[in-house]
Coordinates of C-alpha atoms in Angstrom, one line a residue:
Chain W
M1 CA 0.0 0.0 0.0
S2 CA 2.5 2.7 1.0
A3 CA 5.2 2.6 -1.5
P4 CA 6.2 6.1 -2.7
V5 CA 4.6 6.8 -6.1
I6 CA 5.7 10.3 -6.5
Q7 CA 9.0 11.5 -5.2
A8 CA 10.8 14.8 -5.6
E9 CA 14.3 15.4 -4.3
A10 CA 15.6 19.0 -4.1
L11 CA 13.5 19.9 -7.2
T12 CA 14.3 23.4 -8.3
K13 CA 13.1 25.5 -11.2
R14 CA 14.5 28.9 -12.1
Y15 CA 13.1 31.3 -14.6
G16 CA 15.9 33.7 -15.2
A17 CA 16.6 35.1 -11.8
A18 CA 13.3 34.2 -10.3
L19 CA 13.0 31.0 -8.4
A20 CA 9.7 29.4 -9.2
V21 CA 10.3 26.2 -7.2
D22 CA 13.0 26.2 -4.6
N23 CA 14.5 22.9 -3.4
L24 CA 11.3 21.0 -3.1
N25 CA 11.1 17.6 -1.4
L26 CA 8.0 15.6 -1.6
T27 CA 6.9 12.0 -1.1
I28 CA 3.5 10.8 -2.0
D29 CA 2.5 7.2 -1.2
E30 CA 0.3 4.9 -3.2
G31 CA -3.4 5.5 -2.8
E32 CA -2.9 8.8 -1.0
V33 CA -4.8 12.0 -1.8
F34 CA -2.2 14.8 -1.5
G35 CA -3.1 18.5 -1.6
L36 CA -0.7 21.2 -2.7
L37 CA -2.0 24.3 -1.1
G38 CA -0.9 27.8 -1.8
P39 CA -1.7 31.2 -3.3
N40 CA -1.6 31.8 -7.0
G41 CA 2.0 32.0 -8.3
A42 CA 3.4 29.9 -5.4
G43 CA 4.9 27.3 -7.8
K44 CA 2.3 24.6 -7.7
T45 CA 1.7 24.4 -11.5
T46 CA 5.5 24.5 -12.2
T47 CA 5.9 21.6 -9.7
I48 CA 3.2 19.6 -11.5
L49 CA 4.7 20.3 -14.9
M50 CA 8.1 19.1 -13.7
L51 CA 6.5 15.9 -12.3
L52 CA 5.0 15.3 -15.8
G53 CA 8.2 16.0 -17.6
L54 CA 6.7 18.9 -19.4
T55 CA 9.2 21.3 -17.9
E56 CA 12.8 20.6 -17.2
P57 CA 13.9 21.2 -13.6
S58 CA 16.9 23.4 -13.2
S59 CA 18.2 21.0 -10.6
G60 CA 17.1 18.1 -8.5
R61 CA 15.2 15.0 -9.6
A62 CA 11.8 13.5 -9.5
T63 CA 10.5 10.0 -9.8
V64 CA 6.9 9.2 -10.8
A65 CA 5.7 5.6 -10.7
G66 CA 9.3 4.5 -10.7
F67 CA 10.2 6.5 -13.8
D68 CA 12.2 9.6 -14.4
P69 CA 9.9 12.2 -16.0
L70 CA 12.9 13.7 -17.8
R71 CA 14.2 10.6 -19.4
Q72 CA 11.2 8.4 -19.6
P73 CA 8.4 10.9 -20.1
L74 CA 6.3 8.6 -22.2
E75 CA 6.3 5.9 -19.4
V76 CA 5.3 8.5 -16.9
K77 CA 2.6 10.0 -19.0
R78 CA 1.1 6.6 -19.8
R79 CA 0.5 6.1 -16.0
V80 CA -0.5 9.6 -15.0
G81 CA -3.7 11.4 -15.9
Y82 CA -3.4 15.2 -15.9
M83 CA -6.1 17.8 -15.6
P84 CA -4.6 21.2 -16.3
D85 CA -5.8 24.4 -14.7
S86 CA -8.8 25.6 -16.8
V87 CA -8.8 22.6 -19.0
G88 CA -9.6 23.0 -22.7
F89 CA -11.0 20.8 -25.4
Y90 CA -11.6 21.1 -29.1
D91 CA -14.8 23.1 -29.1
H92 CA -16.0 22.1 -32.5
L93 CA -15.7 18.4 -31.7
S94 CA -18.0 16.4 -29.5
G95 CA -17.0 15.2 -26.1
L96 CA -16.8 11.7 -27.5
A97 CA -14.5 12.8 -30.4
N98 CA -12.2 14.6 -28.0
L99 CA -11.8 11.4 -25.9
R100 CA -11.3 9.3 -29.0
Y101 CA -8.5 11.6 -30.0
T102 CA -6.8 11.2 -26.6
A103 CA -7.4 7.5 -26.7
A104 CA -5.7 7.3 -30.1
L105 CA -2.8 9.3 -28.8
C106 CA -2.5 6.8 -25.9
G107 CA -2.3 4.1 -28.5
L108 CA -5.6 2.4 -27.7
K109 CA -7.3 0.4 -30.4
N110 CA -10.7 1.5 -31.5
V111 CA -12.8 -1.2 -30.0
E112 CA -11.0 -1.1 -26.7
A113 CA -11.1 2.7 -26.7
D114 CA -14.8 2.9 -27.4
K115 CA -15.5 0.5 -24.5
R116 CA -13.4 2.5 -22.1
I117 CA -14.8 5.8 -23.3
A118 CA -18.3 4.7 -22.8
A119 CA -17.6 3.4 -19.3
S120 CA -15.8 6.5 -18.2
L121 CA -18.4 8.9 -19.7
A122 CA -21.1 7.0 -17.8
R123 CA -19.0 7.3 -14.7
V124 CA -19.0 11.1 -14.9
R125 CA -22.6 11.2 -16.1
L126 CA -21.8 12.7 -19.5
T127 CA -23.3 9.9 -21.6
D128 CA -26.2 12.0 -22.8
A129 CA -24.0 14.9 -23.7
A130 CA -21.2 12.8 -25.3
A131 CA -22.4 13.4 -28.9
K132 CA -22.8 17.2 -28.5
P133 CA -20.0 19.6 -29.4
V134 CA -17.9 20.7 -26.4
H135 CA -18.6 24.4 -27.0
G136 CA -22.0 23.9 -25.5
Y137 CA -20.6 22.3 -22.3
S138 CA -20.6 24.1 -19.0
R139 CA -17.5 24.5 -17.0
G140 CA -18.5 21.6 -14.7
M141 CA -19.1 19.4 -17.7
R142 CA -15.6 20.2 -19.1
Q143 CA -14.1 19.4 -15.8
R144 CA -16.0 16.1 -15.7
L145 CA -14.9 15.3 -19.3
A146 CA -11.3 15.8 -18.2
I147 CA -11.9 13.3 -15.4
A148 CA -13.4 10.9 -17.9
E149 CA -10.2 11.3 -19.9
I150 CA -8.1 10.3 -16.9
L151 CA -10.4 7.3 -16.3
M152 CA -10.4 6.2 -19.9
K153 CA -6.6 6.3 -19.9
G154 CA -6.6 3.8 -17.1
A155 CA -4.2 6.0 -15.1
S156 CA -3.1 5.0 -11.7
I157 CA -2.1 8.5 -10.7
A158 CA -4.2 11.6 -11.2
I159 CA -2.7 15.1 -11.1
L160 CA -5.4 17.7 -10.9
D161 CA -4.4 21.4 -11.1
E162 CA -7.0 23.6 -9.5
P163 CA -9.8 21.1 -10.2
T164 CA -12.6 23.1 -8.8
G165 CA -11.6 26.5 -10.2
G166 CA -14.7 28.4 -11.3
L167 CA -17.2 25.7 -10.3
D168 CA -20.4 26.5 -8.5
P169 CA -20.9 24.9 -5.0
Q170 CA -23.1 22.2 -6.4
S171 CA -20.6 21.1 -9.1
T172 CA -17.8 21.4 -6.5
R173 CA -19.6 19.0 -4.2
E174 CA -20.2 16.5 -7.0
F175 CA -16.6 16.8 -8.1
L176 CA -15.4 16.1 -4.6
D177 CA -17.5 13.0 -4.4
L178 CA -16.0 11.9 -7.6
I179 CA -12.5 12.4 -6.2
R180 CA -13.4 10.4 -3.1
S181 CA -14.7 7.5 -5.1
L182 CA -11.5 7.5 -7.2
K183 CA -9.5 7.4 -4.0
H184 CA -11.5 4.3 -2.9
E185 CA -10.5 2.6 -6.0
G186 CA -6.9 3.1 -5.0
M187 CA -5.9 5.9 -7.3
T188 CA -3.2 8.2 -6.1
I189 CA -4.3 11.8 -6.4
L190 CA -2.2 14.9 -6.3
L191 CA -4.3 18.0 -6.4
S192 CA -3.3 21.6 -6.2
S193 CA -5.6 24.4 -5.1
H194 CA -5.9 27.7 -3.4
L195 CA -9.3 26.6 -2.1
L196 CA -8.7 25.5 1.4
E197 CA -12.1 23.9 2.1
L198 CA -11.6 21.6 -0.8
V199 CA -8.2 20.4 0.3
Q200 CA -9.4 20.0 3.9
S201 CA -12.3 17.8 2.9
V202 CA -10.6 15.3 0.6
C203 CA -6.9 15.3 1.3
D204 CA -5.1 12.8 3.5
R205 CA -2.1 15.1 3.6
V206 CA -1.4 18.6 2.5
A207 CA 1.6 20.7 1.8
L208 CA 1.4 24.5 2.2
F209 CA 3.3 26.1 -0.6
N210 CA 4.7 29.6 -0.6
R211 CA 7.1 31.3 -2.9
G212 CA 8.3 28.0 -4.3
R213 CA 8.9 26.3 -1.0
I214 CA 6.9 23.9 1.1
G215 CA 6.4 25.6 4.4
L216 CA 4.4 22.9 6.2
E217 CA 3.5 19.4 5.3
G218 CA 1.5 16.7 7.1
R219 CA -1.9 15.5 7.9
V220 CA -4.6 18.1 8.2
D221 CA -5.2 17.6 11.9
D222 CA -1.5 17.5 12.8
L223 CA -1.0 20.8 10.9
M224 CA -3.8 22.4 12.8
R225 CA -2.4 21.3 16.1
S226 CA 1.1 22.4 15.3
V227 CA 0.2 25.7 13.7
L228 CA -2.7 26.8 15.8
G229 CA -1.3 25.5 19.0
G230 CA -4.8 24.1 19.8
S231 CA -7.9 23.0 18.0
H232 CA -10.4 25.3 19.7
V233 CA -11.4 28.3 17.7
I234 CA -13.8 30.9 19.1
R235 CA -15.4 33.7 17.1
V236 CA -16.3 36.8 18.9
E237 CA -18.2 39.9 17.9
A238 CA -18.0 42.8 20.4
Q239 CA -17.6 46.5 20.6
G240 CA -15.3 48.3 22.9
A241 CA -11.9 50.0 23.3
D242 CA -8.8 48.0 22.6
L243 CA -10.6 44.7 22.8
K244 CA -7.8 42.7 21.1
R245 CA -5.5 43.3 24.0
V246 CA -8.2 42.5 26.5
I247 CA -9.0 39.2 24.9
E248 CA -5.3 38.3 24.6
G249 CA -5.2 38.9 28.4
A250 CA -7.8 36.3 29.1
A251 CA -6.6 33.1 30.6
G252 CA -5.9 30.3 28.1
V253 CA -6.0 32.4 24.9
A254 CA -3.2 31.4 22.5
H255 CA -3.7 33.8 19.6
V256 CA -6.2 36.5 18.5
T257 CA -6.8 37.6 14.9
E258 CA -8.9 40.6 14.1
T259 CA -11.4 39.9 11.4
A260 CA -14.0 42.0 9.6
E261 CA -16.8 40.9 12.0
G262 CA -14.8 40.8 15.2
F263 CA -12.1 38.5 16.4
T264 CA -11.0 34.9 16.0
I265 CA -9.5 33.3 19.0
E266 CA -7.4 30.2 19.1
A267 CA -7.0 28.3 22.3
A268 CA -6.0 24.9 23.6
E269 CA -9.3 24.6 25.5
D270 CA -12.7 26.1 25.5
V271 CA -12.1 29.6 26.9
R272 CA -15.5 31.1 26.1
A273 CA -16.4 31.9 29.7
A274 CA -13.0 33.5 30.4
V275 CA -13.2 35.6 27.2
A276 CA -16.7 36.7 28.0
R277 CA -15.8 37.7 31.5
A278 CA -12.7 39.7 30.3
I279 CA -14.7 41.6 27.7
I280 CA -17.5 42.5 30.1
E281 CA -15.1 43.5 32.8
A282 CA -13.3 45.8 30.3
G283 CA -16.6 47.5 29.6
G284 CA -17.1 46.1 26.1
A285 CA -20.4 45.2 24.5
L286 CA -20.4 41.5 23.7
T287 CA -22.8 40.7 20.8
R288 CA -21.8 37.2 19.8
L289 CA -19.6 34.5 21.1
E290 CA -19.5 31.1 19.5
A291 CA -17.3 28.1 19.2
G292 CA -16.2 27.5 15.6
H293 CA -14.4 24.6 14.1
A294 CA -10.8 25.1 13.3
S295 CA -10.4 25.0 9.6
I296 CA -7.4 24.7 7.4
E297 CA -8.1 28.3 6.5
D298 CA -7.0 29.3 9.9
V299 CA -3.8 27.3 9.5
Y300 CA -3.3 28.9 6.1
T301 CA -3.9 32.4 7.3
R302 CA -1.7 32.0 10.3
Y303 CA 1.0 30.3 8.3
F304 CA 1.2 32.8 5.5
E305 CA 0.8 35.7 7.9
G306 CA 3.9 34.4 9.6
A307 CA 5.7 33.9 6.3
R308 CA 5.0 37.4 5.3
D309 CA 6.2 38.8 8.6
A310 CA 9.4 36.8 8.3
A311 CA 10.0 38.1 4.8
Chain C
M1 CA 20.9 12.7 -21.8
R2 CA 18.7 10.6 -24.0
R3 CA 15.0 10.5 -24.0
E4 CA 13.4 7.0 -24.2
G5 CA 10.7 6.1 -26.7
S6 CA 10.1 7.3 -30.3
A7 CA 9.7 11.0 -31.0
L8 CA 7.3 10.1 -33.7
A9 CA 4.8 8.1 -31.6
G10 CA 1.4 9.7 -32.1
A11 CA 2.5 11.8 -35.1
G12 CA 0.2 9.8 -37.3
V13 CA -2.7 10.3 -35.0
V14 CA -2.1 14.1 -34.8
M15 CA -1.8 14.2 -38.6
M16 CA -5.1 12.4 -39.2
K17 CA -7.0 14.6 -36.8
E18 CA -5.5 17.8 -38.2
L19 CA -6.1 16.6 -41.7
A20 CA -9.8 16.0 -40.9
D21 CA -10.0 19.4 -39.3
N22 CA -8.3 21.1 -42.3
L23 CA -10.5 19.4 -44.9
S24 CA -13.7 20.2 -43.1
S25 CA -12.9 23.8 -42.1
A26 CA -14.9 26.6 -43.6
R27 CA -11.6 28.5 -44.2
M28 CA -10.4 25.7 -46.5
R29 CA -13.6 25.6 -48.5
L30 CA -13.4 29.2 -49.3
L31 CA -9.8 28.9 -50.4
E32 CA -10.6 25.9 -52.5
V33 CA -13.3 27.8 -54.3
L34 CA -11.0 30.8 -54.8
V35 CA -8.1 28.7 -56.2
F36 CA -10.3 26.6 -58.5
V37 CA -12.1 29.6 -59.9
A38 CA -8.8 31.4 -60.4
G39 CA -7.1 28.4 -61.9
A40 CA -10.0 27.5 -64.2
G41 CA -10.3 31.1 -65.3
A42 CA -6.6 31.4 -66.2
V43 CA -6.7 28.1 -68.1
Y44 CA -9.9 28.8 -70.0
A45 CA -8.6 32.2 -71.1
T46 CA -5.3 30.7 -72.4
I47 CA -6.9 27.9 -74.3
G48 CA -7.8 30.3 -77.2
E49 CA -4.2 31.4 -77.5
V50 CA -2.9 27.9 -77.3
R51 CA -5.2 26.7 -80.1
N52 CA -3.5 29.0 -82.6
I53 CA -0.1 27.3 -82.1
V54 CA -1.1 23.7 -81.9
S55 CA 0.7 22.9 -85.1
E56 CA 3.9 24.7 -84.2
D57 CA 4.8 23.3 -80.8
P58 CA 5.3 19.6 -79.9
F59 CA 4.7 20.4 -76.3
V60 CA 1.5 22.4 -76.9
F61 CA -0.3 20.9 -74.0
L62 CA 2.1 22.3 -71.4
R63 CA 1.4 25.7 -72.9
I64 CA -1.9 25.6 -71.0
F65 CA 0.1 26.1 -67.8
T66 CA 2.5 28.8 -68.9
T67 CA 0.7 31.0 -71.4
A68 CA -0.8 34.2 -70.2
K69 CA -3.7 35.9 -71.8
A70 CA -4.0 39.6 -70.7
P71 CA -5.4 40.7 -68.4
L72 CA -5.2 37.3 -66.7
P73 CA -1.7 35.9 -65.6
S74 CA -0.8 32.4 -66.6
F75 CA -1.8 29.4 -64.5
V76 CA 1.7 29.1 -63.1
A77 CA 1.8 32.7 -62.1
F78 CA -1.6 32.3 -60.4
L79 CA -0.3 29.4 -58.4
G80 CA 2.9 31.2 -57.4
F81 CA 0.6 33.8 -56.0
L82 CA -2.1 31.7 -54.4
I83 CA -0.2 28.7 -52.9
P84 CA 1.5 30.9 -50.3
I85 CA -1.9 32.2 -49.2
V86 CA -3.3 28.7 -48.9
A87 CA -0.2 27.5 -47.0
I88 CA -0.4 30.4 -44.6
A89 CA -4.1 29.9 -44.0
L90 CA -3.3 26.3 -43.1
G91 CA -0.5 27.0 -40.8
F92 CA -0.7 30.4 -39.1
D93 CA -2.7 29.1 -36.1
A94 CA -1.4 25.6 -35.9
V95 CA 0.5 25.8 -32.6
N96 CA -0.8 29.0 -31.0
S97 CA -4.4 27.8 -31.3
E98 CA -3.6 24.9 -29.0
F99 CA -2.4 27.3 -26.4
N100 CA -5.4 29.6 -26.8
R101 CA -7.8 26.7 -26.6
R102 CA -5.9 25.5 -23.6
T103 CA -5.5 22.1 -25.1
M104 CA -1.8 22.1 -25.3
S105 CA -0.9 20.9 -21.8
R106 CA -3.7 18.3 -21.9
L107 CA -2.4 16.9 -25.1
L108 CA 1.2 16.9 -24.1
A109 CA 0.3 15.0 -21.0
Q110 CA -0.6 12.1 -23.2
P111 CA 2.2 9.7 -24.0
I112 CA 3.6 11.6 -27.0
Y113 CA 6.6 13.9 -27.5
R114 CA 6.2 17.5 -28.7
D115 CA 7.9 16.5 -31.9
A116 CA 4.8 14.4 -32.8
M117 CA 2.6 17.4 -32.5
L118 CA 4.7 19.6 -34.8
F119 CA 5.4 16.9 -37.4
G120 CA 1.8 15.8 -37.4
K121 CA 0.5 19.3 -37.9
F122 CA 3.0 20.0 -40.6
L123 CA 2.3 16.8 -42.5
A124 CA -1.4 17.4 -42.2
G125 CA -1.0 20.8 -43.8
L126 CA 1.2 19.5 -46.5
A127 CA -1.2 16.6 -47.2
T128 CA -4.1 19.1 -47.4
L129 CA -2.2 21.2 -49.8
A130 CA -1.2 18.2 -51.9
I131 CA -4.8 16.9 -52.1
M132 CA -6.0 20.3 -53.2
L133 CA -3.2 20.9 -55.8
T134 CA -3.6 17.4 -57.2
A135 CA -7.3 17.9 -57.7
L136 CA -6.6 21.2 -59.3
W137 CA -3.9 19.7 -61.5
L138 CA -6.2 16.9 -62.7
F139 CA -9.0 19.4 -63.3
V140 CA -6.8 21.6 -65.5
I141 CA -5.5 18.7 -67.5
G142 CA -9.0 17.4 -68.0
L143 CA -10.1 20.8 -69.1
G144 CA -7.2 20.9 -71.5
V145 CA -8.1 17.6 -73.0
L146 CA -11.7 18.7 -73.4
L147 CA -11.0 22.1 -74.9
L148 CA -8.0 21.3 -77.0
G149 CA -9.2 18.0 -78.1
L150 CA -5.8 16.3 -77.8
P151 CA -4.3 14.2 -75.1
P152 CA -1.0 15.0 -73.5
S153 CA 2.1 13.0 -74.4
G154 CA 3.9 10.8 -71.9
E155 CA 6.7 13.4 -71.5
E156 CA 4.2 16.2 -71.1
V157 CA 2.5 14.2 -68.3
A158 CA 5.9 13.6 -66.7
R159 CA 6.8 17.3 -66.9
A160 CA 3.5 18.4 -65.5
F161 CA 3.8 15.9 -62.7
V162 CA 7.2 17.2 -61.7
F163 CA 5.6 20.7 -61.7
L164 CA 2.9 19.4 -59.3
V165 CA 5.6 18.0 -56.9
I166 CA 7.4 21.4 -57.1
A167 CA 4.2 23.3 -56.4
V168 CA 3.6 21.1 -53.2
A169 CA 7.2 21.7 -52.1
Y170 CA 6.8 25.4 -52.7
G171 CA 3.7 25.2 -50.5
G172 CA 5.8 23.4 -47.9
V173 CA 8.1 26.4 -47.6
W174 CA 5.3 28.7 -46.9
L175 CA 3.7 26.2 -44.6
A176 CA 6.9 26.0 -42.6
L177 CA 7.0 29.8 -42.4
A178 CA 3.4 29.9 -41.2
L179 CA 4.2 27.2 -38.6
L180 CA 7.2 29.1 -37.4
F181 CA 5.1 32.2 -36.8
S182 CA 2.4 30.2 -35.1
V183 CA 5.1 29.1 -32.7
A184 CA 6.7 32.5 -32.3
F185 CA 3.4 34.5 -31.8
R186 CA 0.9 33.6 -29.2
S187 CA -1.8 35.5 -31.0
A188 CA -3.1 33.9 -34.2
A189 CA -3.9 37.3 -35.7
T190 CA -0.3 38.5 -35.3
A191 CA 1.0 35.3 -36.7
A192 CA -1.2 35.6 -39.8
L193 CA -0.3 39.2 -40.4
A194 CA 3.4 38.5 -40.0
A195 CA 3.2 35.6 -42.5
L196 CA 1.2 37.7 -44.9
S197 CA 3.7 40.6 -44.7
V198 CA 6.5 38.2 -45.6
W199 CA 4.4 37.0 -48.5
L200 CA 3.7 40.5 -49.6
L201 CA 7.4 41.3 -49.4
F202 CA 8.3 38.5 -51.8
A203 CA 5.3 38.7 -54.0
F204 CA 5.3 42.4 -54.7
F205 CA 8.2 44.3 -53.3
W206 CA 11.1 41.9 -53.7
S207 CA 11.7 42.7 -57.4
M208 CA 11.6 46.5 -56.6
L209 CA 14.0 46.1 -53.7
V210 CA 16.3 44.1 -55.9
S211 CA 16.3 46.7 -58.7
L212 CA 17.1 49.3 -56.1
A213 CA 19.8 47.4 -54.4
A214 CA 21.6 45.9 -57.4
P215 CA 23.0 49.2 -58.8
L216 CA 24.4 50.0 -55.4
I217 CA 26.1 46.6 -55.1
A218 CA 27.2 46.3 -58.7
P219 CA 27.1 49.7 -60.5
V220 CA 26.9 49.5 -64.3
D221 CA 29.8 51.2 -66.1
P222 CA 28.7 52.1 -69.7
D223 CA 32.2 51.5 -71.0
D224 CA 32.6 48.1 -69.3
V225 CA 30.6 45.2 -70.6
F226 CA 31.6 43.0 -67.7
S227 CA 30.1 45.4 -65.2
A228 CA 26.7 45.0 -66.9
L229 CA 27.1 41.2 -66.7
H230 CA 28.1 41.5 -63.1
N231 CA 25.1 43.6 -62.4
A232 CA 22.8 41.0 -64.1
N233 CA 24.3 38.3 -62.0
V234 CA 23.7 40.3 -58.8
V235 CA 20.1 40.9 -59.8
E236 CA 19.7 37.3 -60.4
G237 CA 21.3 36.2 -57.2
L238 CA 19.3 38.6 -55.1
S239 CA 16.0 37.7 -56.7
R240 CA 16.7 34.0 -56.2
L241 CA 16.7 34.6 -52.4
S242 CA 12.9 34.8 -52.8
P243 CA 11.1 31.4 -52.9
N244 CA 8.7 32.9 -55.4
T245 CA 11.5 33.4 -57.9
L246 CA 12.7 29.9 -57.3
F247 CA 9.3 28.5 -57.9
A248 CA 8.6 30.6 -61.0
E249 CA 12.0 29.7 -62.6
T250 CA 11.5 26.0 -61.8
A251 CA 8.0 25.8 -63.0
L252 CA 8.9 27.6 -66.2
A253 CA 11.9 25.5 -67.0
V254 CA 10.2 22.2 -66.4
L255 CA 7.1 23.1 -68.3
D256 CA 8.8 24.7 -71.2
P257 CA 11.4 22.5 -72.9
S258 CA 12.6 25.3 -75.1
I259 CA 14.2 27.0 -72.1
R260 CA 17.8 25.9 -72.1
A261 CA 19.2 28.0 -69.3
L262 CA 18.0 30.1 -66.4
G263 CA 19.5 33.6 -66.1
A264 CA 22.0 35.5 -68.2
I265 CA 23.9 33.7 -70.9
L266 CA 26.4 35.1 -73.3
S267 CA 25.9 34.7 -77.1
S268 CA 29.2 33.0 -77.2
Q269 CA 27.8 30.2 -75.0
L270 CA 25.0 29.7 -77.5
E271 CA 27.3 29.4 -80.5
G272 CA 26.7 26.1 -82.2
A273 CA 23.7 25.2 -80.1
V274 CA 21.0 23.2 -81.9
K275 CA 17.6 24.8 -81.5
S276 CA 15.6 21.9 -80.2
P277 CA 13.7 21.2 -77.0
L278 CA 15.7 20.1 -74.0
P279 CA 15.3 16.5 -73.0
F280 CA 13.3 15.9 -69.8
I281 CA 16.3 14.8 -67.8
Q282 CA 18.2 17.9 -68.9
S283 CA 15.3 20.1 -67.8
L284 CA 15.4 18.3 -64.4
A285 CA 19.2 19.0 -64.2
L286 CA 18.5 22.6 -65.0
I287 CA 16.0 23.1 -62.2
W288 CA 17.9 21.1 -59.6
P289 CA 19.7 24.1 -58.0
Q290 CA 16.4 25.9 -57.6
V291 CA 14.7 22.8 -56.1
T292 CA 17.6 22.4 -53.7
G293 CA 17.1 26.1 -52.8
L294 CA 13.4 25.4 -52.0
I295 CA 14.3 22.4 -49.9
A296 CA 17.0 24.3 -48.0
C297 CA 14.5 27.1 -47.4
F298 CA 12.0 24.7 -46.0
L299 CA 14.5 22.8 -43.8
G300 CA 15.8 26.1 -42.4
L301 CA 12.4 27.4 -41.5
F302 CA 11.1 24.1 -40.1
T303 CA 14.2 23.7 -38.0
I304 CA 13.9 27.1 -36.4
A305 CA 10.2 26.4 -35.7
Y306 CA 11.1 23.0 -34.2
I307 CA 13.7 24.4 -31.9
A308 CA 11.5 27.3 -30.8
F309 CA 8.7 24.9 -30.1
Q310 CA 10.9 22.6 -28.1
R311 CA 12.1 25.4 -25.9
Q312 CA 8.6 26.9 -25.4
E313 CA 7.1 26.6 -21.9
V314 CA 4.0 24.5 -21.8
R315 CA 2.1 26.7 -19.4
A316 CA 0.3 29.5 -21.0

């Protein structure tokens, strides 16, 4: 089960003077869903392209499914399904014809290809739309067609770059279900996103990416504990003078962030009572106090806040 | 460091797909109509002229291709003019459209090398051009048989066939140029305009530029005959830098057996020459330097396009 399928050692990509990816180390095991998380321009896509052998690393090496993407790109690309950021198809051709073209490029024979295409289109619920030209497809349908392409190829590894970019909540949910079912079938999935919720809900492990470096890597829960210093998050709405300092003074409070609506408090335990008392005693008007779930968004905000401060 | 696997894997698949796209595109239909009307018009107009000399020329059938009847240019001149446009139309958005449609990274993530993409697209363009020119060629010969009422001889067919091959090769040069621009410019409109300006340069302005530049490089001294000869050679050399000149000279020499030399010859060289048509093989030998020039031109352009494409970043 847990042999490394994707490995990167000291992978570096330089564009002129700019470092796009800086000394990246990464290990992804078989059957894992791994999330690359970071803001736009953090080097996620460049990393993916290097893993696929579509861009040459400046230094360092990668191994995908036991092959070197630089020297054996065809072997790698045979085993990896890739869905690029804002994926495109030939608009004048039907979804079916688009998949047939890919199947032919993969060297599949017609009969076998048609069988696989039909199965994968059914899987992503595009059977009815298959004969229609792609220019009439919605964003969600295109994304599903891209997944069908990966299924049709019989890939054991899927690399999805911003898979839910531009999808409405309904399509996103369906898409996540699809990813989960692929995971159950044992597919290794690497996905990149700046959408934190997405990564939190499907990924086994995540890596936080910033300026070409992996800042943090690990299981979502572990990250929360290590970054937030506690898994309790409390959201407060209150009016009064200098409340941030007041709340920070309350017993057990680990960190306070000022938000648009009020404050977000992180703590090792439930400190609602102590916070309420501190605000009232300081003469503040407390309008809302609730326990929230710690989300990876908090980790993300905290982490990148720290990274910015350090820079 | 060697890559494993064939660089050509998938080239056939890309070619068949692009060929289907080319043949079914509205753009191509329009060009086909344009070329057929122009070709048929030119040939129909010349037939009257050609009829008058049937008894004088053993290669009268080939005259259909080369005779001009004012105000229409000859069929060969028409092709020299139209083939580049068709080739540019086939190639100007070959590579950049894949980026603009965002299909490039998805396609290159399939088990093929980039080479396959470029070769496939080029071959598909060339095949489209070849199909179109062959159809036109058969059409013109058929028209000639019908209107002249006499069939072409074996040698005439052979000469006309060589002309067809050269026409396709000439199209290949312009296709390689269009492909190069489609790699170099991300915007298809820019690529098309760039390719058309090169075409404009060679189709209209090159001869003017040559006649301006030649006296500067080789001034003619009225007292010196050799300076005039030198000037003529410079003009010839410069104008042969244009693929259009190469095509026109080649087509003319292969279609007209009475042409014994291309360019300036001295009367002393003609002394003792028997005035008879040149044998087919000799005509081929005559055009060989020009054909080599066309091939070199194509290879140069395609190689630059190939290198540029290999170095291009996949991400848009």
